[in-house]
Tab-separated table of C-alpha atoms and ligand atoms in Angstrom:
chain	number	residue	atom	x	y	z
I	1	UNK	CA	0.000	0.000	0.000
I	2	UNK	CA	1.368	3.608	-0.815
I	3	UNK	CA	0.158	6.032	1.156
I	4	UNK	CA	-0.866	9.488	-0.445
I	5	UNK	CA	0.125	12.394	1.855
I	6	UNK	CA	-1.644	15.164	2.245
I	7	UNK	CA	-0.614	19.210	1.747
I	8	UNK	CA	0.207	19.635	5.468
I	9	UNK	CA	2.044	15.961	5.578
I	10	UNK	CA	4.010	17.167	2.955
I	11	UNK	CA	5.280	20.325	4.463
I	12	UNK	CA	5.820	18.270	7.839
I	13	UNK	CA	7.994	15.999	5.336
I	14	UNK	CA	9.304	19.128	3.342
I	15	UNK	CA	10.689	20.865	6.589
I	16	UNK	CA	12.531	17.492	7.906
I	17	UNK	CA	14.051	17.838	4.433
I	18	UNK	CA	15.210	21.080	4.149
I	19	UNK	CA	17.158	20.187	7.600
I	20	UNK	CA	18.384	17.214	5.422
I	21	UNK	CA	19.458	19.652	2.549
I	22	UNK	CA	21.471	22.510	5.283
I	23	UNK	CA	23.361	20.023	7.070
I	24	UNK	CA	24.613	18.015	3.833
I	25	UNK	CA	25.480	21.819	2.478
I	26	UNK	CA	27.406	22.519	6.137
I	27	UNK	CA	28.952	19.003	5.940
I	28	UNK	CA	30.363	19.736	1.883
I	29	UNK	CA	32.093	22.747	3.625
I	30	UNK	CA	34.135	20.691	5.858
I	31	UNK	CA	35.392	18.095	3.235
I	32	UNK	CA	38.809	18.100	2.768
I	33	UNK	CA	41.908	16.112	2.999
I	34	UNK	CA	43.025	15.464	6.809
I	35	UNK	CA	39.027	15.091	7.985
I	36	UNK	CA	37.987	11.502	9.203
I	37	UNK	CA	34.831	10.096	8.317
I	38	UNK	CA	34.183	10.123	12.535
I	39	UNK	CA	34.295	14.218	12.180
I	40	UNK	CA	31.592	14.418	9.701
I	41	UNK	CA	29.537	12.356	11.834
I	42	UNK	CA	30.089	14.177	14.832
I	43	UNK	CA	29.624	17.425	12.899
I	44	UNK	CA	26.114	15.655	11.694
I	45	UNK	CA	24.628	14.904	14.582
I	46	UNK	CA	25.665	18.409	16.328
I	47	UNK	CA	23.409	20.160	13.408
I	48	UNK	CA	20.471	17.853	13.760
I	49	UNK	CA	20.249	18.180	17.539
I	50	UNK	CA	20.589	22.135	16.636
I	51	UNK	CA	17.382	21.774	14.894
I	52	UNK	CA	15.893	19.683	17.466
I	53	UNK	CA	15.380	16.967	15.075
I	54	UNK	CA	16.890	13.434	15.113
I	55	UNK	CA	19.090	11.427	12.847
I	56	UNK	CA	17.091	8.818	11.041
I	57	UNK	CA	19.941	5.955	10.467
I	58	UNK	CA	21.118	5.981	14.085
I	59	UNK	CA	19.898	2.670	15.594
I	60	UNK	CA	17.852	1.961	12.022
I	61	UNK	CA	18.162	-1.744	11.875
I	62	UNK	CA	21.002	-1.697	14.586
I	63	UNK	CA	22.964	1.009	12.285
I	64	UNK	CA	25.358	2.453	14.682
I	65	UNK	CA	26.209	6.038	12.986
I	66	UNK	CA	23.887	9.287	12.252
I	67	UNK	CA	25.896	9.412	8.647
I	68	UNK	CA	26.712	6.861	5.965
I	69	UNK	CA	30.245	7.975	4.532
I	70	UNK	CA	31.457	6.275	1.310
I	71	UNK	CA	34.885	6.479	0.706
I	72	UNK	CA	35.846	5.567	-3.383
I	73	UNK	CA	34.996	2.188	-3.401
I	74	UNK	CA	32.437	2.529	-1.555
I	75	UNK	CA	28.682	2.384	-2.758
I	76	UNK	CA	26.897	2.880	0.570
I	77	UNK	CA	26.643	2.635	3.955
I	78	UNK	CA	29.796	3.529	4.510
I	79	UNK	CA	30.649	3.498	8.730
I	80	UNK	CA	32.655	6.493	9.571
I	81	UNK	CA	35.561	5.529	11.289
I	82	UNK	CA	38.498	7.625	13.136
I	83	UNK	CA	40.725	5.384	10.839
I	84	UNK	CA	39.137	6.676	7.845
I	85	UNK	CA	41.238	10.278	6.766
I	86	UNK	CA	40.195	11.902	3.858
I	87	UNK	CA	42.568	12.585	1.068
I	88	UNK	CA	43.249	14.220	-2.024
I	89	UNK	CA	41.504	12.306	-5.255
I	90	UNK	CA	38.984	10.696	-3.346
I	91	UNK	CA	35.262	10.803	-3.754
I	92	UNK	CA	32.869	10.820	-0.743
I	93	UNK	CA	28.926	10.029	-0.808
I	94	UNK	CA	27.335	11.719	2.045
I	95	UNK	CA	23.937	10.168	2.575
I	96	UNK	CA	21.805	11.959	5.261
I	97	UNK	CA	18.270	11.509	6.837
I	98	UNK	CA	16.754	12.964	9.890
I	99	UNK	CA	12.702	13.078	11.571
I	100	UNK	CA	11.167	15.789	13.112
I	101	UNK	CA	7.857	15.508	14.477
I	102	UNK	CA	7.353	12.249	12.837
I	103	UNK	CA	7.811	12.687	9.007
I	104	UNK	CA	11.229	11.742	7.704
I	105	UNK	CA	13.169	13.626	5.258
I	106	UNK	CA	16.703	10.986	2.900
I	107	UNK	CA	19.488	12.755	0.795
I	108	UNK	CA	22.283	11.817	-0.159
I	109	UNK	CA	25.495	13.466	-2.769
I	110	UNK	CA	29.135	12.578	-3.745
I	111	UNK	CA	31.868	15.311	-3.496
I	112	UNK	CA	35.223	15.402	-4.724
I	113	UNK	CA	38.203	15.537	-2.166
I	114	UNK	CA	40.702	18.263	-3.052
I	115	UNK	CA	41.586	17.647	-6.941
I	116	UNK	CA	39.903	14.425	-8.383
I	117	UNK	CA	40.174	12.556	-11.680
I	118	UNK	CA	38.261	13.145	-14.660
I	119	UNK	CA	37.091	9.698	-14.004
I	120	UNK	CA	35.790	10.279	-11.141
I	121	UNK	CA	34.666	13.757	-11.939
I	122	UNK	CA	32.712	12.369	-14.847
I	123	UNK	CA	31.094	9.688	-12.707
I	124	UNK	CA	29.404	11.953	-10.335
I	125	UNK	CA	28.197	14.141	-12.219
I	126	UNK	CA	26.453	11.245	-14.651
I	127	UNK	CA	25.331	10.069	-11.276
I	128	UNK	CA	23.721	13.351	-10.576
I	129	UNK	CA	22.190	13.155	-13.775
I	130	UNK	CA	20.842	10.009	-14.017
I	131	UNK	CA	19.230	11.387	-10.595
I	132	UNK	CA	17.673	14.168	-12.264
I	133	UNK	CA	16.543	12.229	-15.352
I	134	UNK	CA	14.494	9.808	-12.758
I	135	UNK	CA	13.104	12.816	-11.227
I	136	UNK	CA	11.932	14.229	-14.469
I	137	UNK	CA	9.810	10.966	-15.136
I	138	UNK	CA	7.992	11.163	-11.615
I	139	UNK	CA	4.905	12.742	-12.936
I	140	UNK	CA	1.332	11.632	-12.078
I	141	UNK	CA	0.001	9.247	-14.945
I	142	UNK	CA	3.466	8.050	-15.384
I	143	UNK	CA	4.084	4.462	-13.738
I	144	UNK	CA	6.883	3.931	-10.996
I	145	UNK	CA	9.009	2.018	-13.537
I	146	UNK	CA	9.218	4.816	-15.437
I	147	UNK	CA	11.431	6.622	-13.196
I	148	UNK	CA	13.431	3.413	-13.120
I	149	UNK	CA	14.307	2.813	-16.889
I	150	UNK	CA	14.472	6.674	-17.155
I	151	UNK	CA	17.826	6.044	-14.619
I	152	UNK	CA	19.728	2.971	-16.131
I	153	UNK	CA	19.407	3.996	-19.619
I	154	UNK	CA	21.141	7.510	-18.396
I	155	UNK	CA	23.902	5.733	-16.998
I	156	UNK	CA	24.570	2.678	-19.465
I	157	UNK	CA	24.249	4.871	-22.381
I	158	UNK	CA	27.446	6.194	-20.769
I	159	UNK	CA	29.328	2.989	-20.383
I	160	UNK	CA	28.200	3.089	-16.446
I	161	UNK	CA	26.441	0.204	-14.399
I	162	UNK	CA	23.559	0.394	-12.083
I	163	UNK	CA	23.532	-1.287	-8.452
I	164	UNK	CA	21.207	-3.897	-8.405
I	165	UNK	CA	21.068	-5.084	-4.132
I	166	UNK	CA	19.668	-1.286	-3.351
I	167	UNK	CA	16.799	0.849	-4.463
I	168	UNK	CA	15.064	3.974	-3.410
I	169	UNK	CA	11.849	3.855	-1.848
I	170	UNK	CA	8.591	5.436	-0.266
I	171	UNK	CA	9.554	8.017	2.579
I	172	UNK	CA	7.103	9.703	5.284
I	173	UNK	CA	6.310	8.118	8.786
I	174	UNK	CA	8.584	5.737	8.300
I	175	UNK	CA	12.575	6.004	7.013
I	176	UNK	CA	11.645	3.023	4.627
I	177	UNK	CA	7.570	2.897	2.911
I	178	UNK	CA	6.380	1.244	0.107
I	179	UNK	CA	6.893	1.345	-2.833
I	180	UNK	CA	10.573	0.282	-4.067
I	181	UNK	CA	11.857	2.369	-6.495
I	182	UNK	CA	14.504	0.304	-8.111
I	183	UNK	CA	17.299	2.338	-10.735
I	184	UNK	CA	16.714	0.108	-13.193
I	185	UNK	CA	13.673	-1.573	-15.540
I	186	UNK	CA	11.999	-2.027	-18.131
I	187	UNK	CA	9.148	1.377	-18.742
I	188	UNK	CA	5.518	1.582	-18.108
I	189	UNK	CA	5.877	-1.245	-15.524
I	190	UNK	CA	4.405	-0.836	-11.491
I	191	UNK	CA	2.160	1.316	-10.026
I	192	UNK	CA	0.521	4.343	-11.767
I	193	UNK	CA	2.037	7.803	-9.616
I	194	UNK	CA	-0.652	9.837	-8.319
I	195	UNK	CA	0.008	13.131	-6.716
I	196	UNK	CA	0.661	12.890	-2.888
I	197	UNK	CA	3.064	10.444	-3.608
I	198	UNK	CA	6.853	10.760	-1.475
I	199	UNK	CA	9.856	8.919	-3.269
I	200	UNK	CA	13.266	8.824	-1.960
I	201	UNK	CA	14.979	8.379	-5.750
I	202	UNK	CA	18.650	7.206	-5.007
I	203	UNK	CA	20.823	5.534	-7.906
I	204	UNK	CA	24.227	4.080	-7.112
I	205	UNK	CA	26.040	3.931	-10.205
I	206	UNK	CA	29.115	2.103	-10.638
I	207	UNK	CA	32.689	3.224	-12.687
I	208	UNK	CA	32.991	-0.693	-13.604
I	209	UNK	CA	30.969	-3.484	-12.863
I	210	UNK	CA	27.697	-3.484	-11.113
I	211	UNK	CA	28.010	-6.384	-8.300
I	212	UNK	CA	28.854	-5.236	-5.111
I	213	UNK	CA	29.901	-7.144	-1.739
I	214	UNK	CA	28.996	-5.854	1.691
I	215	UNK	CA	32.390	-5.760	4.046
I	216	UNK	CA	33.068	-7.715	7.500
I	217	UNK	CA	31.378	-4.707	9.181
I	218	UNK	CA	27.769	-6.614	7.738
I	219	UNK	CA	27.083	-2.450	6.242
I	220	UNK	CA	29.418	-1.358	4.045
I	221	UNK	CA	28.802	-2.490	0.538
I	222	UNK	CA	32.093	-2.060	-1.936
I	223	UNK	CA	32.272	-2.670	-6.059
I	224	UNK	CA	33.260	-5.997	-6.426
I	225	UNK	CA	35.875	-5.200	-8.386
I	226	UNK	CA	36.825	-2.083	-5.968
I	227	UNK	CA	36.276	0.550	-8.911
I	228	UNK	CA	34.939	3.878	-8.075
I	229	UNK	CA	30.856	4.307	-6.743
I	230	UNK	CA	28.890	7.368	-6.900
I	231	UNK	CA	25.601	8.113	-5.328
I	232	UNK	CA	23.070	10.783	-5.359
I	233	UNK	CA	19.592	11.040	-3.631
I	234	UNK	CA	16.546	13.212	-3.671
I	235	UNK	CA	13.479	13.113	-1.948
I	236	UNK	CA	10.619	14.163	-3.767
I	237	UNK	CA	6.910	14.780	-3.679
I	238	UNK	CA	4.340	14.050	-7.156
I	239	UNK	CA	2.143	16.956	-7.173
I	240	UNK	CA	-0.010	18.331	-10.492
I	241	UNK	CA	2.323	20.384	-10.999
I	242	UNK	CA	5.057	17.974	-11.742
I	243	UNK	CA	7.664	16.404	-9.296
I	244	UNK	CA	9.079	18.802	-6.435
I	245	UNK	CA	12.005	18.535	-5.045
I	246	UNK	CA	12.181	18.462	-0.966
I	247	UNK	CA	15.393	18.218	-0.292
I	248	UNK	CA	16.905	21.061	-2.915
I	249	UNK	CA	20.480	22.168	-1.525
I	250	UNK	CA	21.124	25.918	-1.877
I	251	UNK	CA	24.997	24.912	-2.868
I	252	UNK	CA	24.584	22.605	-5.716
I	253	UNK	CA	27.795	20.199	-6.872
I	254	UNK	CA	27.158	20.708	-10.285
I	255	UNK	CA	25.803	24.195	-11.896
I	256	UNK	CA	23.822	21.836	-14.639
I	257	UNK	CA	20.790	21.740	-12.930
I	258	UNK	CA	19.068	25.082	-10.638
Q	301	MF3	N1	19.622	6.530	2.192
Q	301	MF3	C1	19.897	5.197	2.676
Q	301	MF3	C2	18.662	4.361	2.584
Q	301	MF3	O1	17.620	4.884	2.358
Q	301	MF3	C3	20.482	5.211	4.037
Q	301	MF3	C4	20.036	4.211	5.019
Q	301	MF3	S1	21.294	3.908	6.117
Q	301	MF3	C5	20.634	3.019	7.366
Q	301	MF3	O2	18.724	3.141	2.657
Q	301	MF3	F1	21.516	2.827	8.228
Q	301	MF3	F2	19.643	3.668	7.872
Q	301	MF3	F3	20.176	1.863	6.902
Q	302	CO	CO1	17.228	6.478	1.120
């Protein structure tokens, strides 16, 4: 069953979001070689408890961390660890949620460390992309699959793979609703999208191939082959007017899209 929220559940969902959006902004600011993935944690849960919300991964299926850091490799769920030090060349996904008075608000981006390839460069910004191009399809009328096809043809077109194990999914009482929004499909398959609708869109998109393994840890998931992962994440509400963005950062990574 997906739930259809209404105007005021949406702003309840849109203001959890736009805490979502700041503290992802703040947390860009502080990248930079020398910071540990255990900073940017601490920094995260010092904003959220600012805005008198709370982190929505800490304790989420015995998740120990406010912040999932991925380092390179890395596709998600990445622990932050004091080990873990930042350097020039890498890439890091940030992926942040939080809830405030009930409603939950998932985002997630990957920034460049210092000076990065144009291998990596070129990943994240088709990952950002392929993000957008999803978004565009999540239109009422249009089915869920849509948004899913809309995603892996993006990214393959460009000689990239899609991660298979994760997906996006519904977002509002709960961190985790129906339905699943996987990044890849064939079109016009799964439910019809009716306004009221709240997706959390999130592609992982591999440099290499797409299988991934999860780590010792039992979270992090790594490429198989250990070739670079990207990851971007919106969440959204399907209105009549079209798809809007909730959790719209005021510092964007790339200028391609306002
Ligand atoms: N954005 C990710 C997701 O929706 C983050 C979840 S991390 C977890 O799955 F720890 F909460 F699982
Ligand atoms: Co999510």
């Amino acid at each position: 069953m997906i739930i259809l929220r209404s105007r005021a559940e949406i702003e309840k969902i849109k203001t959890s979001c736009a805490i979502v959006a700041e503290i992802l902004d703040r947390l860009v600011e502080h990248i930079r070689p020398g910071v540990t993935t255990w900073d940017l944690n601490a920094i995260s849960e010092e904003l959220t408890s600012k805005k008198h919300a709370k982190p929505a991964f800490k304790g989420y299926h015995g998740y120990p961390f406010s912040l999932c850091a991925s380092v390179n490799e890395e596709v998600v769920h990445g622990m932050p660890s004091k080990h873990r030090r930042l350097k020039d060349g890498d890439i890091i996904g940030l992926d942040y949620g939080v809830v405030l008075d009930g409603y939950y608000g998932d985002a997630a981006l990957t920034v460049p460390v210092g000076e990065i390839s144009r291998d990596a460069a070129s990943l994240c910004t088709v990952t950002e992309e392929c993000l957008y191009e999803g978004i565009r399809k999540a239109v009422s009328g249009n089915r869920l699959s849509d948004i899913s096809h809309a995603i892996q043809d993006y990214v393959e077109k460009r000689g990239y793979s899609v991660v298979r194990e994760f997906v996006g999914h519904g977002i509002g009482q709960h961190l985790h609703e129906s339905p699943q929004v996987p990044n890849y499909g064939p079109p016009g398959k799964g439910v019809r999208l009716k306004p009221g609708m709240v997706l959390a869109i999130e592609p992982m998109i591999n440099a290499g191939a797409a299988e991934v393994d999860i780590l010792e840890d039992q979270w992090t998931a790594v490429t198989r082959d250990r070739k670079l992962s990207a990851h971007f994440e919106h969440t959204i509400a399907v209105t009549d007017n079209g798809p809007i963005i909730l959790t719209r950062r005021k510092n964007l990574f790339t200028k391609l899209y306002g």
